[in-house]
XYZ file of C-alpha atoms in Angstrom:
687
model
C 0.000 0.000 0.000
C 1.415 3.368 -1.017
C 1.844 6.016 1.639
C -0.880 8.619 1.923
C 1.686 11.234 2.967
C 5.440 11.753 3.322
C 5.449 15.186 4.965
C 3.840 16.462 8.157
C 3.063 20.033 9.153
C 2.739 20.443 12.937
C 0.079 23.061 13.623
C 1.246 23.864 17.136
C 4.072 25.288 19.222
C 6.107 24.605 22.363
C 6.814 21.186 23.805
C 4.149 19.296 21.857
C 5.435 20.657 18.546
C 8.961 19.549 19.467
C 7.699 16.136 20.558
C 5.675 15.498 17.354
C 8.437 16.741 15.052
C 10.969 14.392 16.667
C 8.773 11.313 16.239
C 7.903 12.294 12.667
C 11.564 12.825 11.780
C 12.498 9.492 13.387
C 9.944 7.839 11.094
C 11.426 9.495 8.004
C 8.887 12.253 7.385
C 9.745 15.738 6.132
C 8.600 18.084 8.900
C 7.216 21.605 8.721
C 6.787 23.921 11.689
C 4.574 26.972 11.919
C 5.302 29.850 14.232
C 4.027 33.236 15.310
C 6.153 36.368 15.296
C 6.698 35.837 19.026
C 8.091 32.323 18.438
C 10.558 32.987 15.629
C 13.498 31.644 17.649
C 11.658 28.808 19.435
C 13.204 25.300 19.451
C 10.424 23.726 17.371
C 11.186 26.201 14.583
C 14.845 25.145 14.401
C 14.086 21.432 14.769
C 11.807 21.178 11.724
C 13.046 20.862 8.139
C 11.031 23.939 7.181
C 9.204 26.631 9.136
C 6.602 29.201 8.112
C 5.473 32.287 10.022
C 1.682 32.273 10.258
C 1.042 35.649 11.861
C 1.397 37.943 14.820
C 1.679 36.778 18.429
C -2.045 36.690 19.363
C -3.418 33.178 18.763
C -6.271 34.473 16.606
C -3.695 35.859 14.188
C -1.512 32.750 14.128
C -2.060 29.342 15.714
C -5.856 29.604 15.694
C -6.011 31.070 12.200
C -7.029 28.130 10.004
C -6.568 30.129 6.793
C -2.939 30.899 7.674
C -2.211 27.291 8.691
C -3.656 25.867 5.474
C -1.820 28.452 3.376
C 1.439 27.362 5.068
C 0.585 23.754 4.209
C -0.020 24.663 0.567
C 3.171 26.731 0.362
C 5.309 23.876 1.697
C 3.352 21.108 -0.058
C 2.627 19.467 3.283
C 0.588 16.308 2.766
C -0.591 15.897 6.384
C -1.247 18.097 9.415
C -0.745 17.045 13.016
C -2.626 19.469 15.303
C -1.011 18.488 18.628
C -3.333 19.474 21.457
C -5.158 22.734 22.097
C -5.506 25.352 19.348
C -7.176 23.669 16.314
C -6.804 20.063 17.497
C -10.509 19.631 18.344
C -11.923 21.931 15.691
C -14.193 19.844 13.458
C -14.396 22.581 10.805
C -10.595 22.695 10.531
C -10.387 18.903 10.236
C -12.963 19.002 7.430
C -11.130 21.813 5.634
C -7.939 19.744 5.698
C -9.788 16.850 4.082
C -11.374 19.164 1.507
C -7.892 20.443 0.603
C -6.594 16.902 0.107
C -4.507 17.067 3.294
C -4.541 14.192 5.785
C -5.755 15.352 9.200
C -3.908 13.255 11.786
C -6.818 12.703 14.104
C -10.379 11.368 14.170
C -13.174 12.223 11.764
C -14.801 15.669 11.864
C -18.036 13.928 12.931
C -16.374 12.357 15.994
C -14.718 15.649 16.935
C -17.979 17.567 16.655
C -20.009 15.011 18.588
C -17.556 14.743 21.476
C -16.811 18.478 21.502
C -20.169 19.271 23.086
C -20.560 17.809 26.579
C -24.337 17.696 26.327
C -24.399 15.896 22.975
C -21.552 13.599 24.045
C -23.359 12.601 27.215
C -26.616 11.942 25.390
C -24.737 9.729 22.955
C -22.908 7.830 25.718
C -26.156 7.146 27.569
C -27.508 5.601 24.361
C -24.296 3.582 23.977
C -24.632 2.164 27.490
C -21.585 3.913 28.949
C -22.039 4.748 32.685
C -22.878 8.455 33.069
C -23.454 10.755 36.040
C -27.151 11.530 36.626
C -27.880 15.011 35.348
C -29.463 17.269 32.740
C -28.079 17.561 29.208
C -31.076 18.749 27.195
C -30.889 21.445 24.546
C -33.692 23.317 26.371
C -31.713 25.998 28.216
C -34.343 28.224 29.848
C -33.664 29.019 33.506
C -36.894 27.403 34.625
C -35.916 24.147 32.891
C -32.492 24.137 34.526
C -33.901 24.979 37.962
C -36.535 22.276 37.626
C -33.940 19.711 36.600
C -31.642 20.754 39.444
C -34.424 20.207 41.972
C -34.857 16.666 40.668
C -31.103 15.977 40.759
C -30.551 17.410 44.238
C -27.527 19.207 45.691
C -24.603 19.185 45.386
C -24.668 19.940 41.660
C -21.949 20.669 39.135
C -22.795 23.324 36.515
C -20.695 22.905 33.362
C -20.287 24.601 30.021
C -21.376 22.198 27.276
C -18.515 23.379 25.051
C -14.823 23.665 25.829
C -12.919 22.586 28.903
C -10.044 23.586 31.170
C -12.380 24.297 34.094
C -13.925 27.367 32.478
C -17.694 27.688 32.730
C -17.766 25.291 35.673
C -19.311 25.912 39.103
C -19.943 23.669 42.112
C -23.291 24.388 43.781
C -23.538 23.115 47.357
C -26.976 24.587 48.106
C -29.907 25.300 45.783
C -29.964 28.963 46.755
C -26.569 29.343 45.038
C -27.810 27.943 41.722
C -29.181 31.078 39.947
C -25.932 32.983 40.487
C -23.895 29.948 39.429
C -25.902 29.591 36.215
C -25.377 33.246 35.329
C -21.641 33.133 36.065
C -21.082 29.867 34.186
C -23.058 31.128 31.167
C -21.063 34.337 30.972
C -17.719 32.579 31.329
C -18.658 29.897 28.790
C -19.837 32.445 26.225
C -16.625 34.465 26.540
C -14.393 31.401 26.403
C -16.117 29.194 23.847
C -18.720 31.312 22.069
C -21.547 29.186 23.470
C -23.464 29.606 26.730
C -25.072 26.139 26.662
C -24.878 24.402 30.058
C -25.313 20.945 31.485
C -26.028 19.918 35.081
C -24.611 16.895 36.858
C -24.882 15.404 40.303
C -21.604 16.419 41.946
C -19.407 13.462 42.826
C -17.469 14.692 45.849
C -13.837 13.688 46.366
C -13.646 11.458 43.277
C -10.553 10.421 41.383
C -10.138 11.683 37.839
C -9.169 8.578 35.863
C -8.906 8.493 32.085
C -8.440 5.676 29.593
C -6.195 6.005 26.536
C -7.918 4.539 23.474
C -6.688 3.941 19.927
C -8.666 3.068 16.817
C -7.801 2.370 13.186
C -9.535 2.424 9.807
C -10.044 -1.328 9.956
C -12.519 -1.331 12.841
C -10.069 -2.160 15.619
C -10.243 -0.200 18.880
C -8.086 -0.962 21.930
C -7.188 0.760 25.187
C -3.702 1.305 26.605
C -4.553 1.427 30.298
C -5.370 4.364 32.510
C -3.942 7.598 33.879
C -4.836 9.129 37.232
C -5.113 12.929 36.870
C -6.705 13.732 40.226
C -4.276 16.440 41.403
C -5.782 19.561 39.831
C -6.109 23.245 40.530
C -9.129 25.086 39.154
C -10.082 21.857 37.341
C -6.774 21.911 35.456
C -4.393 18.977 35.762
C -1.076 19.380 37.568
C 0.126 15.806 38.205
C -0.681 12.693 36.178
C 0.409 9.099 36.687
C 0.001 5.577 35.385
C -1.128 3.195 36.652
C -3.785 4.618 38.987
C -2.718 3.839 42.599
C -6.033 2.115 43.456
C -6.566 0.330 40.161
C -7.377 -3.378 40.134
C -7.356 -5.715 37.149
C -11.132 -6.024 37.357
C -11.695 -2.263 37.494
C -9.240 -1.671 34.633
C -11.060 -4.215 32.486
C -14.415 -2.576 33.251
C -13.251 1.001 32.606
C -11.265 -0.066 29.554
C -14.250 -1.906 28.092
C -16.482 1.143 28.657
C -13.923 3.415 26.976
C -13.580 1.088 23.991
C -17.371 0.889 23.681
C -17.535 4.694 23.719
C -14.912 4.950 20.955
C -16.488 2.233 18.819
C -19.884 3.915 19.047
C -18.522 6.871 17.052
C -16.229 4.860 14.716
C -13.210 6.436 16.357
C -9.872 6.494 14.531
C -6.589 7.610 16.070
C -5.590 8.557 19.615
C -8.300 9.587 22.056
C -8.975 9.702 25.754
C -12.171 8.806 27.576
C -12.291 10.517 30.952
C -14.140 9.148 33.974
C -14.839 10.136 37.554
C -14.067 7.253 39.899
C -16.143 7.494 43.085
C -14.966 6.261 46.490
C -17.571 3.501 46.153
C -15.759 2.116 43.102
C -18.449 3.274 40.667
C -17.211 5.211 37.647
C -18.964 7.690 35.351
C -18.254 9.095 31.885
C -16.995 12.666 32.067
C -15.950 13.580 28.525
C -13.896 12.401 25.569
C -10.857 14.269 24.259
C -10.464 13.624 20.547
C -6.726 14.252 20.368
C -3.413 13.411 21.963
C -3.377 14.365 25.643
C -0.774 16.513 27.401
C -0.107 13.592 29.748
C 0.442 10.921 27.072
C 4.116 10.376 28.087
C 3.165 8.429 31.219
C 1.292 5.933 29.037
C 4.271 5.713 26.691
C 6.629 4.933 29.561
C 4.538 2.155 31.108
C 3.576 0.534 27.772
C 6.772 1.121 25.787
C 4.752 2.549 22.884
C 5.293 5.768 20.901
C 1.793 7.214 20.630
C 2.740 9.790 17.990
C 4.247 7.041 15.848
C 0.992 5.090 16.258
C -0.957 8.175 15.187
C 1.145 8.448 12.034
C 0.711 4.752 11.234
C -3.060 4.866 11.668
C -3.279 8.076 9.610
C -1.458 6.221 6.803
C -4.263 3.677 6.813
C -2.251 0.947 8.515
C -3.935 -1.373 11.016
C -2.894 -1.061 14.641
C 0.250 -3.179 15.129
C -1.086 -4.735 18.338
C -4.245 -6.171 19.817
C -5.699 -5.752 23.283
C -3.975 -8.850 24.678
C -0.604 -7.437 23.533
C -0.914 -4.382 25.796
C 1.148 -4.772 28.959
C 1.685 -2.179 31.702
C 5.027 -2.310 33.473
C 6.431 -0.088 36.212
C 5.120 3.340 37.223
C 5.336 6.775 35.591
C 4.466 10.187 37.039
C 4.331 13.499 35.169
C 4.232 17.033 36.535
C 3.443 20.148 34.529
C 5.904 22.982 35.050
C 3.979 26.241 34.705
C 5.058 29.874 34.575
C 2.687 31.004 37.289
C 2.619 32.779 40.630
C 1.487 30.060 43.017
C 1.366 32.449 45.972
C -0.961 34.785 44.074
C -3.700 32.210 43.327
C -1.697 30.547 40.516
C -1.920 33.591 38.243
C -0.072 33.083 34.932
C 3.379 34.668 34.802
C 5.742 35.527 31.984
C 9.264 36.752 31.461
C 12.588 35.878 29.903
C 14.197 32.537 30.695
C 17.492 33.953 31.955
C 18.746 30.413 32.543
C 16.949 27.149 31.709
C 18.647 23.883 32.648
C 16.320 20.852 32.600
C 17.395 17.700 34.465
C 18.419 15.816 31.335
C 21.151 13.703 32.936
C 18.966 11.954 35.525
C 18.270 8.274 34.810
C 14.597 7.417 34.514
C 13.647 11.031 33.730
C 12.103 12.413 30.559
C 11.652 16.137 29.945
C 9.351 17.382 27.180
C 9.825 21.100 26.579
C 10.156 23.791 23.947
C 12.250 26.310 25.869
C 15.824 27.618 25.752
C 17.806 30.122 27.779
C 17.124 33.642 26.549
C 13.656 32.908 25.167
C 10.616 34.836 26.342
C 7.721 32.977 27.957
C 4.988 35.033 26.359
C 1.685 36.117 27.914
C -0.043 35.178 24.653
C 0.031 31.415 25.204
C -0.614 28.727 27.779
C 1.828 29.137 30.691
C 2.932 25.483 30.677
C 6.701 25.470 30.128
C 7.606 21.815 30.322
C 6.567 18.352 31.427
C 8.913 16.399 33.683
C 8.197 12.678 33.786
C 9.769 10.032 36.009
C 9.729 6.277 35.498
C 10.667 3.514 37.931
C 9.750 -0.055 38.744
C 7.770 1.199 41.751
C 5.589 4.214 42.474
C 7.736 5.296 45.431
C 10.818 5.118 43.205
C 9.148 7.276 40.555
C 8.214 9.863 43.196
C 11.776 9.906 44.522
C 13.275 10.332 41.050
C 10.778 13.053 40.157
C 11.416 15.029 43.326
C 15.168 14.946 42.766
C 14.736 16.113 39.195
C 12.543 19.031 40.241
C 15.236 20.081 42.699
C 17.785 19.906 39.869
C 15.666 21.894 37.391
C 16.848 25.476 36.938
C 14.654 28.220 35.527
C 15.574 31.775 36.443
C 13.772 34.882 35.219
C 10.136 34.228 36.133
C 7.820 32.769 38.743
C 7.082 29.052 38.361
C 5.227 26.312 40.223
C 8.358 24.160 40.615
C 8.516 24.408 44.412
C 4.773 23.820 44.663
C 5.221 20.596 42.704
C 7.886 19.492 45.186
C 5.501 20.258 48.036
C 2.781 18.186 46.334
C 5.099 15.184 46.053
C 6.067 15.593 49.727
C 2.481 15.374 51.012
C 1.615 12.133 52.773
C -1.737 11.809 50.997
C 0.038 11.887 47.642
C 2.767 9.492 48.737
C 0.250 6.946 50.001
C -1.848 7.176 46.835
C -5.051 8.529 48.391
C -5.149 11.918 46.609
C -8.479 12.856 45.022
C -9.626 15.891 43.042
C -10.008 17.617 46.425
C -6.256 17.221 47.121
C -5.100 20.816 46.633
C -8.079 22.314 48.485
C -7.523 19.935 51.401
C -3.726 20.095 51.544
C -3.413 23.830 50.846
C -6.550 25.281 52.485
C -4.961 28.729 52.826
C -3.385 28.657 49.392
C 0.350 28.490 48.819
C 2.217 30.424 51.497
C 5.486 32.245 50.810
C 8.535 30.494 52.243
C 10.740 32.342 54.725
C 14.059 33.627 53.434
C 16.909 31.460 54.710
C 20.167 32.715 56.129
C 21.927 30.416 53.660
C 20.321 32.303 50.776
C 21.262 35.742 52.099
C 24.850 34.720 52.832
C 25.207 33.034 49.420
C 23.774 36.089 47.685
C 26.322 38.340 49.350
C 29.224 36.090 48.435
C 28.218 35.629 44.788
C 27.498 39.327 44.299
C 30.880 40.079 45.882
C 32.537 37.764 43.352
C 30.579 39.430 40.565
C 31.769 42.848 41.686
C 35.370 41.696 41.685
C 35.166 40.059 38.264
C 32.552 42.216 36.565
C 33.681 41.267 33.103
C 34.588 37.617 33.828
C 32.490 34.455 33.814
C 32.478 32.373 36.987
C 33.085 29.282 34.891
C 36.804 28.482 34.547
C 38.515 28.439 31.170
C 39.701 24.916 31.957
C 36.549 22.879 32.630
C 38.564 20.349 34.647
C 39.807 22.959 37.118
C 38.825 22.219 40.704
C 38.747 25.833 41.807
C 38.385 29.327 40.399
C 40.560 32.282 41.298
C 39.109 35.735 41.863
C 40.703 39.088 42.544
C 41.126 39.819 46.222
C 39.602 42.938 47.747
C 41.403 44.834 50.485
C 38.219 45.923 52.293
C 35.033 43.979 53.140
C 32.124 44.562 50.796
C 28.728 45.302 52.369
C 25.379 44.057 51.102
C 21.940 44.712 52.563
C 18.921 42.578 51.650
C 15.274 42.963 52.499
C 14.379 40.036 54.780
C 10.939 40.241 56.431
C 11.142 36.531 57.390
C 14.619 35.121 57.818
C 15.022 31.606 59.179
C 17.454 30.672 61.925
C 19.425 28.399 59.587
C 23.175 28.813 59.607
C 25.145 28.440 56.426
C 25.394 24.694 56.929
C 22.007 23.791 58.356
C 18.298 24.491 58.141
C 15.453 25.538 60.396
C 11.976 26.966 60.067
C 12.246 29.215 63.129
C 12.210 32.941 62.505
C 15.282 34.952 63.487
C 14.373 38.011 65.523
C 17.786 39.607 64.944
C 16.883 40.649 61.392
C 16.020 44.123 62.554
C 14.289 46.623 60.344
C 13.339 43.930 57.822
C 16.829 43.988 56.337
C 19.897 41.824 56.839
C 23.494 42.942 56.364
C 26.199 40.725 54.878
C 29.920 41.548 54.969
C 32.236 39.704 52.595
C 36.023 39.890 52.397
C 38.682 37.893 50.554
C 41.234 35.803 52.451
C 43.131 34.499 49.437
C 42.476 33.550 45.810
C 39.593 31.180 46.559
C 38.774 31.680 50.249
C 36.463 34.305 51.775
C 34.986 35.397 55.063
C 31.236 35.985 55.172
C 29.629 37.655 58.217
C 25.873 37.627 58.700
C 23.898 38.286 61.892
C 27.124 38.456 63.948
C 28.235 35.020 62.822
C 31.284 34.486 60.617
C 31.816 31.730 58.072
C 34.901 30.743 56.140
C 33.898 29.917 52.589
C 35.973 28.266 49.885
C 35.151 27.866 46.209
C 35.483 24.172 45.427
C 34.287 24.030 41.844
C 32.103 25.639 39.202
C 30.568 22.485 37.681
C 28.377 24.125 35.053
C 26.760 27.356 33.977
C 24.811 28.897 36.829
C 26.170 26.568 39.514
C 28.973 27.015 42.037
C 30.083 24.528 44.709
C 31.071 26.100 48.009
C 32.425 24.833 51.312
C 30.927 26.679 54.298
C 33.088 25.889 57.324
C 33.989 22.621 55.520
C 30.336 21.805 54.694
C 30.122 21.533 50.892
C 27.005 22.358 48.930
C 26.065 23.507 45.437
C 24.330 26.829 44.876
C 22.642 27.684 41.584
C 22.370 31.357 40.720
C 21.534 33.974 38.114
C 22.670 37.598 38.205
C 20.067 39.630 36.338
C 21.686 43.017 36.983
C 24.158 44.684 39.342
C 21.673 44.613 42.225
C 19.475 41.538 41.724
C 20.218 37.849 42.110
C 18.207 34.638 41.970
C 19.385 31.590 43.902
C 18.396 27.953 44.153
C 19.586 25.969 47.165
C 18.417 22.420 47.914
C 15.597 22.885 45.425
C 14.307 26.118 46.995
C 14.455 29.351 45.021
C 15.058 32.865 46.329
C 15.046 36.323 44.771
C 17.122 39.010 46.477
C 18.074 42.588 45.701
C 20.988 44.437 47.226
C 19.410 47.569 48.699
C 22.736 49.419 48.751
C 23.321 48.961 45.027
C 19.797 50.146 44.305
C 20.202 53.237 46.482
C 23.584 54.086 44.969
C 22.200 53.927 41.439
C 19.321 56.186 42.379
C 21.656 58.707 44.019
C 23.836 58.823 40.916
C 20.922 59.529 38.589
C 18.646 61.464 40.904
C 16.224 58.533 40.749
C 15.879 55.068 39.274
C 15.843 54.648 35.507
C 14.819 51.013 35.838
C 11.035 50.917 36.162
C 9.953 47.819 38.093
C 6.512 46.356 38.722
C 5.501 47.363 42.265
C 3.390 44.200 42.675
C 2.138 41.138 40.828
C -0.405 42.128 38.205
C -0.888 42.759 34.504
C 0.297 45.563 32.244
C -2.905 47.451 31.518
C -1.300 50.145 29.385
C 2.055 51.410 28.160
C 2.091 55.212 27.896
C 5.447 55.501 26.086
C 7.297 53.949 23.179
C 10.943 53.063 22.708
C 12.948 56.251 22.172
C 10.399 58.534 23.826
C 11.757 61.555 25.722
C 10.252 61.820 29.211
C 10.389 64.261 32.088
C 10.144 63.555 35.810
C 6.542 62.691 36.637
C 5.515 61.636 33.122
C 3.269 58.558 33.020
C 5.113 55.482 31.779
C 2.813 52.517 32.382
C -0.307 51.386 34.209
C -0.357 48.148 36.218
C -3.637 46.482 37.169
C -3.621 44.417 40.358
C -6.391 43.354 42.713
C -8.908 45.242 40.527
C -7.024 48.509 41.059
C -4.971 50.538 38.607
C -1.499 51.784 39.565
C 0.206 54.432 37.429
C 4.010 54.363 37.249
C 5.742 57.682 36.628
C 9.271 58.591 35.534
C 11.632 59.283 38.438
C 14.251 60.797 36.149
C 14.280 62.766 32.902
C 15.666 60.913 29.926
C 14.990 58.628 26.988
C 13.114 55.330 27.069
C 15.934 52.953 26.055
C 14.090 49.647 26.363
C 10.612 48.238 26.959
C 10.606 44.695 28.316
C 6.850 43.960 28.426
C 3.726 44.203 26.306
C 0.213 45.285 27.179
C -1.763 42.465 28.747
C 1.329 40.698 30.066
C 1.301 39.258 33.589
C 4.265 40.515 35.616
C 5.744 39.613 38.975
C 6.657 42.058 41.720
C 10.005 43.764 40.952
C 9.971 42.557 37.343
C 11.643 45.003 34.956
C 9.097 46.848 32.805
C 11.175 49.461 31.011
C 14.333 51.529 31.345
C 14.812 55.296 31.116
C 18.368 56.386 30.304
C 19.085 59.667 32.118
C 19.467 62.847 30.109
C 23.007 64.181 29.794
C 23.446 67.723 31.089
C 25.502 69.576 28.477
C 25.857 72.573 30.749
């Protein structure tokens, strides 16, 4: 049988584009990437054989613009399109347009996509197919009186859901009937804004369930099989954070029952390709159809690791018209795999999306049993235009406890400086007893973090390390800390005759010395600042004084970019760091990250210029407006930008007269406190 296609255009970006391109290239296909103007230097662009710009940064102008995607396919003579996930992957009209253009759409039929894309229609179909469903209301009659009448028959608690879309939008839990009218109005509004449809369904709320999904695969020859399950119960705002396979409470009997139901669901719509049937698993052991995703899932790597299969390769084979190369009895699950999603988000501020430049990105690629799927590189901007997921880190081991251990270590080894991330939160999740013992449900985050994520106290280790590294940076301003000879065991720095002084803001400093740890607060950090004195003893030895205690520190090695190994009073440890400017430093010690700013350097710069030319975000928020452009001449007091935070607008004004030399953000971008927004170069006085 002749191939249907020999080239594949990947209509996506980021880690999934990289992942699909690699599998396609391994199978001998010519690969084509598409990219927005914001992604011109992204890894997926360089990995593909060809790449075509499909528009400006906003998704409506690029990755969601079907006309631009199809034009790129025509221009490159692409014979097939792989949509990845998100964007156009579950757009039935786009799938049909591909077919009409003679391009193979690597996915199910437009009919299957359309039917499963509406929760109400999908549930009606599954009830007819005999798949277990949650009692509820999924009629097309959407008048308030109909919904209220149905809710009364269902009984509280009730889940209100948008019929279209997903990701937790248009979803409300109603505990008491009095809350229902407001919940209906809010869900309708959110659903209409997000998906263009305000149709709702009602379901009996299953409290504290597990979210368990079954991976299915079908071919053109009528074969449909399942590849086991994934437990995706750890979620925030109904969005998955941790996924694993197998499910910790799965039995052979339950897997057979859920797998059979998922296969029946797929067969009922003549499903072809990769799909996922999602279920809620109640504490009683009963399970109920939730929805079907007609695409490859974000969490597919855990299935690949426990089955040994390449799901993208299977997608390509099925799209070529080949039969599935295995039958149900050939599927074997071995070992345990756990995936975490690394997001650019401010966990302390209700998981708000963040953005910024990846000053240093070092994934844990050298750890055995670890897989990292990502589309990032040092120096690239994590844009506010797209989903904030940066990477997926997946661990595999013979046992679940071994996978958790490997994953935790890898998270501690992952370096990403330049923006807020959920990396430490993921470590905290893995450390919770309820996760370790396999009892986590969809209520996990609410139960384990009832007060949200709380900021960690600043450690004495971090403050002392910051002072030492900034001292070294001052002494070797134009040198790299990495030695010219990579095998060198130590690095020499210029000695200073006088101690250097650094002052850091420290509202909560722990009692930990430079070779230990403690969670007790140190009352000697007066005035919310801590002073560090650093002086050189010889070429690679220093004295560091903090809170009236003195430590002798030696540089042992600089093993790689952004890492330095130090001996504090003969206790060796590795500190990761990033110096963003003369005053600011980011550190990572034992997996915990800290951001510090030398108050003295900041004050000195302001004294020299009569004010600060670096305009920083005063709090976490979003850039509502930029009042100036690059090259604009400003006077003291001129409006530069407006930040929106906590439903309030904050205007930032110029502290010095000068010229706007750089603008580091765009309107609509989420920014963290103290993130650089723009820079004003001071005017030169010719008089």
